[in-house]
PDB file of C-alpha atoms in Angstrom:
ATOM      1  CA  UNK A 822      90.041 112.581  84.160  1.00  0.00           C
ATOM      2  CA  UNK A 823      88.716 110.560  86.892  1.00  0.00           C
ATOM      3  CA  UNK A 824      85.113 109.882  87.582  1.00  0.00           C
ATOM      4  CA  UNK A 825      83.099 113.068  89.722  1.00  0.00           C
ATOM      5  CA  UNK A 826      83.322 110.369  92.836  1.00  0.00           C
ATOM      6  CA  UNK A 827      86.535 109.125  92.503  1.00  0.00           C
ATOM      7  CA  UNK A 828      88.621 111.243  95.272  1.00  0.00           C
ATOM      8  CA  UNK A 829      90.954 108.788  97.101  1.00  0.00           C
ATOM      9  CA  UNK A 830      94.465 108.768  96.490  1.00  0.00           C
ATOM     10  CA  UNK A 831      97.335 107.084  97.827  1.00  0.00           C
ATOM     11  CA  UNK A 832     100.988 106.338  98.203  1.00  0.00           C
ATOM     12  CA  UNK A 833     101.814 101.988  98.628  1.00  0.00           C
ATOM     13  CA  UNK A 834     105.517 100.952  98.907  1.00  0.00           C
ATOM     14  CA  UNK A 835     107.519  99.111 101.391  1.00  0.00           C
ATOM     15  CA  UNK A 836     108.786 100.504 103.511  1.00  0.00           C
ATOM     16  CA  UNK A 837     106.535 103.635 103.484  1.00  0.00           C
ATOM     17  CA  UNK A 838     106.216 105.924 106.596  1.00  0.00           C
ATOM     18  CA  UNK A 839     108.711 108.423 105.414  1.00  0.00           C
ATOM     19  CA  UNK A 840     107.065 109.194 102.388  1.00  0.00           C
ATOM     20  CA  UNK A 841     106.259 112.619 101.783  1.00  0.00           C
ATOM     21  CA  UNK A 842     103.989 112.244  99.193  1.00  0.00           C
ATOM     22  CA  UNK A 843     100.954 112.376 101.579  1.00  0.00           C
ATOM     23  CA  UNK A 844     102.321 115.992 102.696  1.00  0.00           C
ATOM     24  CA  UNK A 845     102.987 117.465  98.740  1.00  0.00           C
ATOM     25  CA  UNK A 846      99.136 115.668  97.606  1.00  0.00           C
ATOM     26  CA  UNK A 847      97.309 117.310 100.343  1.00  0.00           C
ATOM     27  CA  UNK A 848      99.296 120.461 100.209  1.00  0.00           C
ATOM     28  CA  UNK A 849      97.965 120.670  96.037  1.00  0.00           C
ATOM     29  CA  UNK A 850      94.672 119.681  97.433  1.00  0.00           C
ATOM     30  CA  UNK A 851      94.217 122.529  99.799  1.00  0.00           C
ATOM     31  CA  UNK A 852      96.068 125.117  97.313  1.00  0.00           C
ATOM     32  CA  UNK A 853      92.839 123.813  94.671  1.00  0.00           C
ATOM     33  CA  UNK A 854      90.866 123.745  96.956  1.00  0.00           C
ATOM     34  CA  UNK A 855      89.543 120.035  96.251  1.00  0.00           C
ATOM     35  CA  UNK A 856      88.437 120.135 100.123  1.00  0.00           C
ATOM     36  CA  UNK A 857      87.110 116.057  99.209  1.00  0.00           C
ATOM     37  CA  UNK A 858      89.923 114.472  97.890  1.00  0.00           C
ATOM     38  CA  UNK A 859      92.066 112.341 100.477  1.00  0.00           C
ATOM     39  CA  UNK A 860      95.703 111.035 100.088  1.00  0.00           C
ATOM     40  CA  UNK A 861      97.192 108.765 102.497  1.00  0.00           C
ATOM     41  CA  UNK A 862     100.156 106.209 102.656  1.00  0.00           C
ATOM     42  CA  UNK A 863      99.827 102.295 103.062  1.00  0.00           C
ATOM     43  CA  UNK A 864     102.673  99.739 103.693  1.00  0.00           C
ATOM     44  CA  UNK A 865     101.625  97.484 100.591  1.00  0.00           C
ATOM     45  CA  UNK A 866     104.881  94.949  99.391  1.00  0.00           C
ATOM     46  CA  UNK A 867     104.544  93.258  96.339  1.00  0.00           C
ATOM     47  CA  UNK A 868     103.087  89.982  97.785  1.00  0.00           C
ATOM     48  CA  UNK A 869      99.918  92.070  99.082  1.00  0.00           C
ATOM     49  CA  UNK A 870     100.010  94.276  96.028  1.00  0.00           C
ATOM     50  CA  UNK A 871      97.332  92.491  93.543  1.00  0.00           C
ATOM     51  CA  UNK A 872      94.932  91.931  97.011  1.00  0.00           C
ATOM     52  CA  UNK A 873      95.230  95.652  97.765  1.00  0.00           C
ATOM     53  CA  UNK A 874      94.504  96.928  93.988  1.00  0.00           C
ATOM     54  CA  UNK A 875      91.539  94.340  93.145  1.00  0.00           C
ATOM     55  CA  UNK A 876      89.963  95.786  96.980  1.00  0.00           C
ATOM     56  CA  UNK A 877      89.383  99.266  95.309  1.00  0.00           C
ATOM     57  CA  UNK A 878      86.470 100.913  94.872  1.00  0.00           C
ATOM     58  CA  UNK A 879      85.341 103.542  92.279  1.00  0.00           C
ATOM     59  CA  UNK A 880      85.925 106.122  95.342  1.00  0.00           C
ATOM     60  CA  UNK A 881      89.387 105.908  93.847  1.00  0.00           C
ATOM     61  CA  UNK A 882      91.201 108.553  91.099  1.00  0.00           C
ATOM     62  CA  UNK A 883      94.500 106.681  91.535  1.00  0.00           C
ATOM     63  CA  UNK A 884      97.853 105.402  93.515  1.00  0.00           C
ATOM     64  CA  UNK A 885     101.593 106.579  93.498  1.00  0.00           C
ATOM     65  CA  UNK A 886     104.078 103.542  93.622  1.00  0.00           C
ATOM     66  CA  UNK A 887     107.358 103.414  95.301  1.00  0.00           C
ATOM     67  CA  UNK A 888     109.786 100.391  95.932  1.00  0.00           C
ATOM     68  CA  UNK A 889     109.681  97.499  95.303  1.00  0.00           C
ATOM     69  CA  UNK A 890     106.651  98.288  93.676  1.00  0.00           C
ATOM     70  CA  UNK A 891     107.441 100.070  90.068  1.00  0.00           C
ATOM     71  CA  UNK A 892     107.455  97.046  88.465  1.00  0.00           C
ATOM     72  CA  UNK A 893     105.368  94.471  90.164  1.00  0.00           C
ATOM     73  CA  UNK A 894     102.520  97.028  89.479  1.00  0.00           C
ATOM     74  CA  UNK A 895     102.843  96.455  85.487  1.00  0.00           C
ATOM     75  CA  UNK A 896     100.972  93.558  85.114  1.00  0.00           C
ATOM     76  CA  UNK A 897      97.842  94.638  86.556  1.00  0.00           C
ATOM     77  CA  UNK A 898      97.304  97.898  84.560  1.00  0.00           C
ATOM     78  CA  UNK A 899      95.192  97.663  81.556  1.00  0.00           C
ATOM     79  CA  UNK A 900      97.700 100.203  79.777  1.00  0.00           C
ATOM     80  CA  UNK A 901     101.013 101.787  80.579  1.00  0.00           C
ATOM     81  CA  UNK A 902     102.648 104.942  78.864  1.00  0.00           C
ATOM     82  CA  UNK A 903     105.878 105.109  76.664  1.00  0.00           C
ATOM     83  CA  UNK A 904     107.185 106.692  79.213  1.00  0.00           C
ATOM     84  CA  UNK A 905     107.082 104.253  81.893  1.00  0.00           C
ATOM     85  CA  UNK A 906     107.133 101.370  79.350  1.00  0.00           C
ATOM     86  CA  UNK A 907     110.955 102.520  77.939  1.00  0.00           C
ATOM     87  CA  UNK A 908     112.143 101.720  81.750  1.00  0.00           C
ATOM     88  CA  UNK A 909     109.508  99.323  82.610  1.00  0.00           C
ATOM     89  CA  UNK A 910     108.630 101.196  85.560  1.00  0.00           C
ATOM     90  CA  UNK A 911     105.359 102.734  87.028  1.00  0.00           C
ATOM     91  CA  UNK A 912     105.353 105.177  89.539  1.00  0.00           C
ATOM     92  CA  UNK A 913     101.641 106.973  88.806  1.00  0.00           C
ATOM     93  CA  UNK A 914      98.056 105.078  88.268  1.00  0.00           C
ATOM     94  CA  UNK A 915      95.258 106.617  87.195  1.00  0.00           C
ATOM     95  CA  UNK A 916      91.893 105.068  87.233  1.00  0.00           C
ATOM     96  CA  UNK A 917      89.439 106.240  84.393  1.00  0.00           C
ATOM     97  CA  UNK A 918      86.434 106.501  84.143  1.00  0.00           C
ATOM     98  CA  UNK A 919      85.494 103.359  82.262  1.00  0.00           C
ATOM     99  CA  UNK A 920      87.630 101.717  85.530  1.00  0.00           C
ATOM    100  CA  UNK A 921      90.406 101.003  83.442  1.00  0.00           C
ATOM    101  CA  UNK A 922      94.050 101.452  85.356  1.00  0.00           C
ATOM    102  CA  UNK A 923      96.382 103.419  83.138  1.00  0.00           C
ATOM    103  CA  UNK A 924      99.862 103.476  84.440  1.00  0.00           C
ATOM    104  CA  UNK A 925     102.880 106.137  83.763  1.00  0.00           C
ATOM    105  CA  UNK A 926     106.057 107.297  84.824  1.00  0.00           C
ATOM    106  CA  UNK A 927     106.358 111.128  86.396  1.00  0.00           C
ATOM    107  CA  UNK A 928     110.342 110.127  87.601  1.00  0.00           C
ATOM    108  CA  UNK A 929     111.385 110.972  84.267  1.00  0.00           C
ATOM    109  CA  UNK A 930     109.740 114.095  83.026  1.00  0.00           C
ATOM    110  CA  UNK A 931     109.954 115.207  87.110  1.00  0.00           C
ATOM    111  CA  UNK A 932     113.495 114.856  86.665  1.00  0.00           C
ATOM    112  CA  UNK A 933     113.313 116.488  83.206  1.00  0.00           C
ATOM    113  CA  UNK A 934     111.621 119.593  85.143  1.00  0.00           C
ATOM    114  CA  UNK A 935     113.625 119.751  87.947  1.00  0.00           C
ATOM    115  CA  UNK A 936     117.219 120.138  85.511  1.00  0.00           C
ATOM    116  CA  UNK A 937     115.258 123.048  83.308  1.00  0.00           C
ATOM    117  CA  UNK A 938     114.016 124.871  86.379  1.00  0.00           C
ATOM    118  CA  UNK A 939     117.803 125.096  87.297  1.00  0.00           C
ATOM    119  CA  UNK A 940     118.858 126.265  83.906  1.00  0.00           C
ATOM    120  CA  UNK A 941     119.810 122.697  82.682  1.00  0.00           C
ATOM    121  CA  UNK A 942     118.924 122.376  78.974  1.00  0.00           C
ATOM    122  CA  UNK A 943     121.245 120.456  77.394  1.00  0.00           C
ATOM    123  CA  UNK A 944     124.857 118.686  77.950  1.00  0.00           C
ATOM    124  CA  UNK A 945     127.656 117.414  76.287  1.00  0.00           C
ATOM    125  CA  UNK A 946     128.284 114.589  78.439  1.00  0.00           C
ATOM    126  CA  UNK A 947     127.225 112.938  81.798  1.00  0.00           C
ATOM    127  CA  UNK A 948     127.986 110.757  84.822  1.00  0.00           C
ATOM    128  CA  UNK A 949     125.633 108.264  86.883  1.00  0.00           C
ATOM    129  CA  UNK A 950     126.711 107.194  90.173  1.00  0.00           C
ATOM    130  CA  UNK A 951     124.654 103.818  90.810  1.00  0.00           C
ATOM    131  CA  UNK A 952     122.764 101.347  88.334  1.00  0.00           C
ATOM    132  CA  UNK A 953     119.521 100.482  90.219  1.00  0.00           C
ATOM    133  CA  UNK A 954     116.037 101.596  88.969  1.00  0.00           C
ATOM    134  CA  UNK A 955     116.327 104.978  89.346  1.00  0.00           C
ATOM    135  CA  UNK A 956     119.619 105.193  87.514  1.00  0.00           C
ATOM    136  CA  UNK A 957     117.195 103.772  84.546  1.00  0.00           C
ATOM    137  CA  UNK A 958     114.748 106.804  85.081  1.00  0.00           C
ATOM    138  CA  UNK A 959     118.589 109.382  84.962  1.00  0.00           C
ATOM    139  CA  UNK A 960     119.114 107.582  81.302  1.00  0.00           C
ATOM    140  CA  UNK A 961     115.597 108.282  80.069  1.00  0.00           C
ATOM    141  CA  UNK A 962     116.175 111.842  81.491  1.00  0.00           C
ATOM    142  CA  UNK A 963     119.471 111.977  80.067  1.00  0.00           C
ATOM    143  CA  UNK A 964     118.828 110.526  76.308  1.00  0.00           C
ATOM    144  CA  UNK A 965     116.339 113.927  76.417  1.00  0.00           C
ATOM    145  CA  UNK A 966     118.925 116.733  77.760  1.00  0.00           C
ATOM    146  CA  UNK A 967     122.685 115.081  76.945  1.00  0.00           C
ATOM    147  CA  UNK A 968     124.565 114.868  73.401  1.00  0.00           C
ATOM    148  CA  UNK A 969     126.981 112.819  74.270  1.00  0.00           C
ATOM    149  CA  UNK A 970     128.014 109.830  76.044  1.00  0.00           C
ATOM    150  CA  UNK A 971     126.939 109.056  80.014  1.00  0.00           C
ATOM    151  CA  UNK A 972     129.484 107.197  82.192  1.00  0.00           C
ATOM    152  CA  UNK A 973     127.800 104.864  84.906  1.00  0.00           C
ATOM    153  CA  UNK A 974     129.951 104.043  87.456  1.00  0.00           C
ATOM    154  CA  UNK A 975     128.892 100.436  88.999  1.00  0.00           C
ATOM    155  CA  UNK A 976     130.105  98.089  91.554  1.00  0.00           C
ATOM    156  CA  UNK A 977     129.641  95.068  89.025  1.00  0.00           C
ATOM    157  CA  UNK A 978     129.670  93.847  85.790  1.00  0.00           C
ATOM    158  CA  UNK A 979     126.140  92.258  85.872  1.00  0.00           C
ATOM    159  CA  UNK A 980     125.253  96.041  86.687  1.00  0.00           C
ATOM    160  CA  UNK A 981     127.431  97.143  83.777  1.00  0.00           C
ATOM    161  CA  UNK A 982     125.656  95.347  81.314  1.00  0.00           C
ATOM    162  CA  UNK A 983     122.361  95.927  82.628  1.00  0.00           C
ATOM    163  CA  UNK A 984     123.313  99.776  82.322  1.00  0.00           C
ATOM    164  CA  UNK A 985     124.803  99.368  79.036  1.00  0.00           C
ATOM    165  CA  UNK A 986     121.650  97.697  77.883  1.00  0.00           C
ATOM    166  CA  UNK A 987     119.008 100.532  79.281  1.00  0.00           C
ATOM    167  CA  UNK A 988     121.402 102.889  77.106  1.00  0.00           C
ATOM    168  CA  UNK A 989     120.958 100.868  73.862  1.00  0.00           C
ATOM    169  CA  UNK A 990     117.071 100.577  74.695  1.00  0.00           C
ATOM    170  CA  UNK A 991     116.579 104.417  75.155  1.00  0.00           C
ATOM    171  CA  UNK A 992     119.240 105.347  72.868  1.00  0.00           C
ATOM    172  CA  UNK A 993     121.990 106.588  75.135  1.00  0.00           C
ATOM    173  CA  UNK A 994     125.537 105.828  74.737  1.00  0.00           C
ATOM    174  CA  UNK A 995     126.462 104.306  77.626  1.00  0.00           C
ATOM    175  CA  UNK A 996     130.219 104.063  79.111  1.00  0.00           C
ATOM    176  CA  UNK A 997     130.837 101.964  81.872  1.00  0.00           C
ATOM    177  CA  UNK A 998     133.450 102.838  84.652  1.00  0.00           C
ATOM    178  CA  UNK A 999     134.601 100.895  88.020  1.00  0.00           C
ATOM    179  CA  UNK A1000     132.601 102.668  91.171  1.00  0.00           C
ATOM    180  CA  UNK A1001     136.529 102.638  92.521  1.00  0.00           C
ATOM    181  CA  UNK A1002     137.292 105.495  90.381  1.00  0.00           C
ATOM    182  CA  UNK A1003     133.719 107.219  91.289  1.00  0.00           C
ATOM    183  CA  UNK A1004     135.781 110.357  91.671  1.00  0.00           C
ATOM    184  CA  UNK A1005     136.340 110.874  88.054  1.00  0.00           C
ATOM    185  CA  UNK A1006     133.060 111.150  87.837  1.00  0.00           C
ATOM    186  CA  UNK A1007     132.748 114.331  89.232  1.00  0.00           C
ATOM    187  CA  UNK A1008     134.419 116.082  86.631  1.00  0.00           C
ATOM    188  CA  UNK A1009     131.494 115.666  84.345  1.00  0.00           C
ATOM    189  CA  UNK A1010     129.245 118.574  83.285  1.00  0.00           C
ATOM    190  CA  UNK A1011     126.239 116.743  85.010  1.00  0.00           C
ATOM    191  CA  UNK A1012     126.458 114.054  87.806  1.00  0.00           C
ATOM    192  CA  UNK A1013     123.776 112.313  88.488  1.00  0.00           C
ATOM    193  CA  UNK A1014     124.250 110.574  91.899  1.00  0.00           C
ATOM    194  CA  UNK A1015     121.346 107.843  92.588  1.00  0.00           C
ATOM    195  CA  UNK A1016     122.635 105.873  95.206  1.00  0.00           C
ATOM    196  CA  UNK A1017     121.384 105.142  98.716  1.00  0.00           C
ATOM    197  CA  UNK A1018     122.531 107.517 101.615  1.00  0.00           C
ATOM    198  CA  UNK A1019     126.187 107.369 102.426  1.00  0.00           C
ATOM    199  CA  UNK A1020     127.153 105.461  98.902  1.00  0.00           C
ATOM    200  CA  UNK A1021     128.621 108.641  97.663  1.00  0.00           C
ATOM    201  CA  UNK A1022     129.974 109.735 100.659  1.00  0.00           C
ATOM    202  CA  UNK A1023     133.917 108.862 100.299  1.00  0.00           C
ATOM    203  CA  UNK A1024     133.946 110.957  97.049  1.00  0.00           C
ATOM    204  CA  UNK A1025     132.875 113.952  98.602  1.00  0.00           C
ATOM    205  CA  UNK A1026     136.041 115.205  99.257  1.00  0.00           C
ATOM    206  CA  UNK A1027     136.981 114.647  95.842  1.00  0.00           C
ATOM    207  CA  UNK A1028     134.713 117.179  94.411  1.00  0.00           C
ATOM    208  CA  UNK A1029     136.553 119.512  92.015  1.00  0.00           C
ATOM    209  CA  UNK A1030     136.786 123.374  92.220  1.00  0.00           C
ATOM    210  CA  UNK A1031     134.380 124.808  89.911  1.00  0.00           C
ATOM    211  CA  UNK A1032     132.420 121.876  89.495  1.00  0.00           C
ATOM    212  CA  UNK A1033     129.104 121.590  86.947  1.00  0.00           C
ATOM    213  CA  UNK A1034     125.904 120.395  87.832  1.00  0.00           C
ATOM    214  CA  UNK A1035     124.702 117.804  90.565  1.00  0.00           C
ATOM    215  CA  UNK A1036     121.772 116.175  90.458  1.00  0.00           C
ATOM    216  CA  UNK A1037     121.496 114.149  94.310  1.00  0.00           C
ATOM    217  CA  UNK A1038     118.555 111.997  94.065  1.00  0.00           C
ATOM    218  CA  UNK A1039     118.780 111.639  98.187  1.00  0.00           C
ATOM    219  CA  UNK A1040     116.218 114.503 100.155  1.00  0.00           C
ATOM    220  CA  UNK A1041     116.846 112.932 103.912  1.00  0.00           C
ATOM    221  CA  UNK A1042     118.970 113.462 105.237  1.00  0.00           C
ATOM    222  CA  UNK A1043     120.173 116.901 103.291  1.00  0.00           C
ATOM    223  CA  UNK A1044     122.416 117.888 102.138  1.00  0.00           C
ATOM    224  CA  UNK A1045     124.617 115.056 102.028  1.00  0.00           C
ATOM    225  CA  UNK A1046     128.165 115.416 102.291  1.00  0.00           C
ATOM    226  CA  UNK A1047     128.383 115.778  98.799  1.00  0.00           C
ATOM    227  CA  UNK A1048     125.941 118.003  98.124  1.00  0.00           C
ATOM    228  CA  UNK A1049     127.892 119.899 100.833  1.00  0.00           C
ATOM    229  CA  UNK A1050     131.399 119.478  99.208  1.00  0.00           C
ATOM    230  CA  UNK A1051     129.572 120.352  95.721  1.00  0.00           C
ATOM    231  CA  UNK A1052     127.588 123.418  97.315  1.00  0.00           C
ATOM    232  CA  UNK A1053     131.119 124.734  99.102  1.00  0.00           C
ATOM    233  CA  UNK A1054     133.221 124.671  95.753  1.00  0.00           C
ATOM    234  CA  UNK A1055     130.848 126.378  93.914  1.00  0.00           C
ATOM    235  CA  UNK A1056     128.438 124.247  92.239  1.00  0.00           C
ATOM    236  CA  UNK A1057     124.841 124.072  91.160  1.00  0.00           C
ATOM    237  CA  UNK A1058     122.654 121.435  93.388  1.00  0.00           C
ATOM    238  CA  UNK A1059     119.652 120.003  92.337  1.00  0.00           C
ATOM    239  CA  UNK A1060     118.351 117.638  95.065  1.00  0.00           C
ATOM    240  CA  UNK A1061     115.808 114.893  95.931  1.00  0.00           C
ATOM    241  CA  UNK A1062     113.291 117.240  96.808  1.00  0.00           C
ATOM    242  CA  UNK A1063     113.401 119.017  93.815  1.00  0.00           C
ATOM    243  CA  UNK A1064     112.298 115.547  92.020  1.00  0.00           C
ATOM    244  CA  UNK A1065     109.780 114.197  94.304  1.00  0.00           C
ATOM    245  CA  UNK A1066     108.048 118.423  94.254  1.00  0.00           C
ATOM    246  CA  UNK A1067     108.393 117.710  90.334  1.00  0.00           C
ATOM    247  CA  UNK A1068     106.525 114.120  89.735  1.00  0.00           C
ATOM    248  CA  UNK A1069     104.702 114.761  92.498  1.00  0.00           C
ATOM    249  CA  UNK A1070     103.159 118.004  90.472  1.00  0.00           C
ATOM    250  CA  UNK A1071     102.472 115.806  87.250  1.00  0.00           C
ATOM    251  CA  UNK A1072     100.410 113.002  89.659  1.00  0.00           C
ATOM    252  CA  UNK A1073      98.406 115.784  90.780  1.00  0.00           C
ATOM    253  CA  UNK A1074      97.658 116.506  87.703  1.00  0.00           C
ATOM    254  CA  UNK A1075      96.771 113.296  86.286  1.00  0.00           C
ATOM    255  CA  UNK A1076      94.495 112.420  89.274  1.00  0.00           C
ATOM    256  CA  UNK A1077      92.326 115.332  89.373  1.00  0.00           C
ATOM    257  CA  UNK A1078      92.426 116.519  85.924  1.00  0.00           C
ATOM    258  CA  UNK A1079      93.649 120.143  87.633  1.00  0.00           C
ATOM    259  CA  UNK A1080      96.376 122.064  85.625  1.00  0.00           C
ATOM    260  CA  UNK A1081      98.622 123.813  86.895  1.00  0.00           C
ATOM    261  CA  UNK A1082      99.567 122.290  90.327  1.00  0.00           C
ATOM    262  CA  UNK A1083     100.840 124.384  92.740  1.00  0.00           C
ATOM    263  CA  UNK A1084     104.524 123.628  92.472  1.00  0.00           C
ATOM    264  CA  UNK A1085     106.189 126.438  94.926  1.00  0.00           C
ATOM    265  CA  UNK A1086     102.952 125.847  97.452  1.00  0.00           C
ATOM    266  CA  UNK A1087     104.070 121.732  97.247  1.00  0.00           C
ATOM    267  CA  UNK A1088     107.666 122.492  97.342  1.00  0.00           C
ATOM    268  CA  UNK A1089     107.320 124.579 100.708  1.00  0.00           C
ATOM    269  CA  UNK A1090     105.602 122.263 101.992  1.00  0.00           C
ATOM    270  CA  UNK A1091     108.078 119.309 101.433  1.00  0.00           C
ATOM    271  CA  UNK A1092     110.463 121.599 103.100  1.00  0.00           C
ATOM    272  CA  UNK A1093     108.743 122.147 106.081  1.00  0.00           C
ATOM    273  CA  UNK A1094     107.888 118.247 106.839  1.00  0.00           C
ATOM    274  CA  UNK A1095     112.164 118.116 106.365  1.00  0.00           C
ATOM    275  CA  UNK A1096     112.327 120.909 108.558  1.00  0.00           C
ATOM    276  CA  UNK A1097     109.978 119.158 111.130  1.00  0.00           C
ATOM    277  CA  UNK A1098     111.822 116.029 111.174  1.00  0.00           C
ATOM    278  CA  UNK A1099     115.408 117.643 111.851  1.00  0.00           C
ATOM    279  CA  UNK A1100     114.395 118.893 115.040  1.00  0.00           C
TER     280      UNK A1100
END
């Protein structure tokens, strides 16, 4: 738990203005009434990144990280979790009170939380649509909640074998597949899309009737068109939102030492900044 002055928080990344962590922080803050605590958003690339983290004063609990910044952070922590260590990624630093900076990963269990809450225990198999750092974050997820084997679906081999070596590391048995025949994998139980907006796109028509579970790791814009297809044939959506509501919940948390956050109070509020910027 941080230190009784420590109440600044913040989101860095690059680039950063549509970040909506600011709005789900300060929406938890209200709901807990910590009327002190702060959270704000700072355009911080990796270059300025050890500058900006040695400037901090004890006023501080602790930082989100976003890209490129999940990595770059790691070598100025003092300590990172298991968690965050089995992808080498940090999203989530928490300053203690001793001033060390203890870094974690809340993408993982977020994503975890966000399957459960729509019934998603367990699977027999899996697809991944994309091989960049989050896809890393849906194999830690997926080693937790799938059985059997997880198809990634990549534009390369140098992707290919990075993917098949996350799955060895986190003990997941990967299968890799062409992203030309990306439409195969939307037969699987769970799909996991984590590609930028409009990647997925040309699929969407593809989308089977009676389809399983998709997990879209895009929130804006939403729904994309295959969420859309997915939603129209029948099939049970879990978005972006739904992941940055749940990680965003554990960083609250681990800031300010509160438990529970208020996840349906963060949530709406998510969905009313979306709301805001459609119009």
């Amino acid at each position: 738990m941080p230190s009784a002055d420590a109440h600044r928080a913040a989101v860095l990344g690059s680039p950063i203005a549509h970040s909506l962590s600011p709005v789900l922080h300060r929406a938890a803050y209200a709901e807990l009434g910590l009327d002190d605590w702060s959270y704000d958003r700072f355009e911080v690339d990796e270059a300025a990144l050890p500058g900006f983290v040695e400037g901090l004063d004890r006023s501080w609990a602790g930082l989100s990280l976003t890209m490129p910044l999940k990595r770059a952070i790691i070598p100025l922590l003092d300590e990172i979790s298991p968690t965050a260590a089995s992808v080498e990624a940090v999203n989530t630093v928490v300053f203690t009170d001793d001033g060390r900076r203890v870094g974690d990963n809340t993408d993982i269990p977020g994503m975890i939380a966000a399957l459960r809450e729509r019934g998603v225990e367990k699977v027999e198999s899996a697809a991944v649509l994309g091989a960049g750092a989050t896809a890393s974050s849906a194999l830690a997820a997926l080693a937790v909640i799938c059985a059997g084997p997880v198809t990634a679906y990549v534009r390369s081999r140098e992707r290919g074998d990075e993917m098949r070596g996350w799955g060895q590391r986190l003990g997941v048995d990967v299968r890799v597949a062409d992203w030309a025949e990306g439409a195969r994998a939307l037969e699987a139980p769970l799909v996991i899309a984590t590609t930028p907006a409009g990647a997925t796109d040309a699929v969407a028509e593809d989308v089977p009737h009676d389809p399983g579970f998709l997990f879209d790791v895009l929130y804006d814009p939403w729904p994309t068109p295959l969420a859309a297809c997915w939603s129209a044939r029948g099939g049970a959506v879990v978005s972006g939102l739904d992941l940055l509501v749940h990680q965003a919940v554990l960083q609250v948390e681990q800031m300010t030492g509160r438990e529970p956050a208020p996840l349906d109070v963060m949530r709406r509020a998510g969905g009313r900044a979306l709301d805001d910027r459609r119009e």
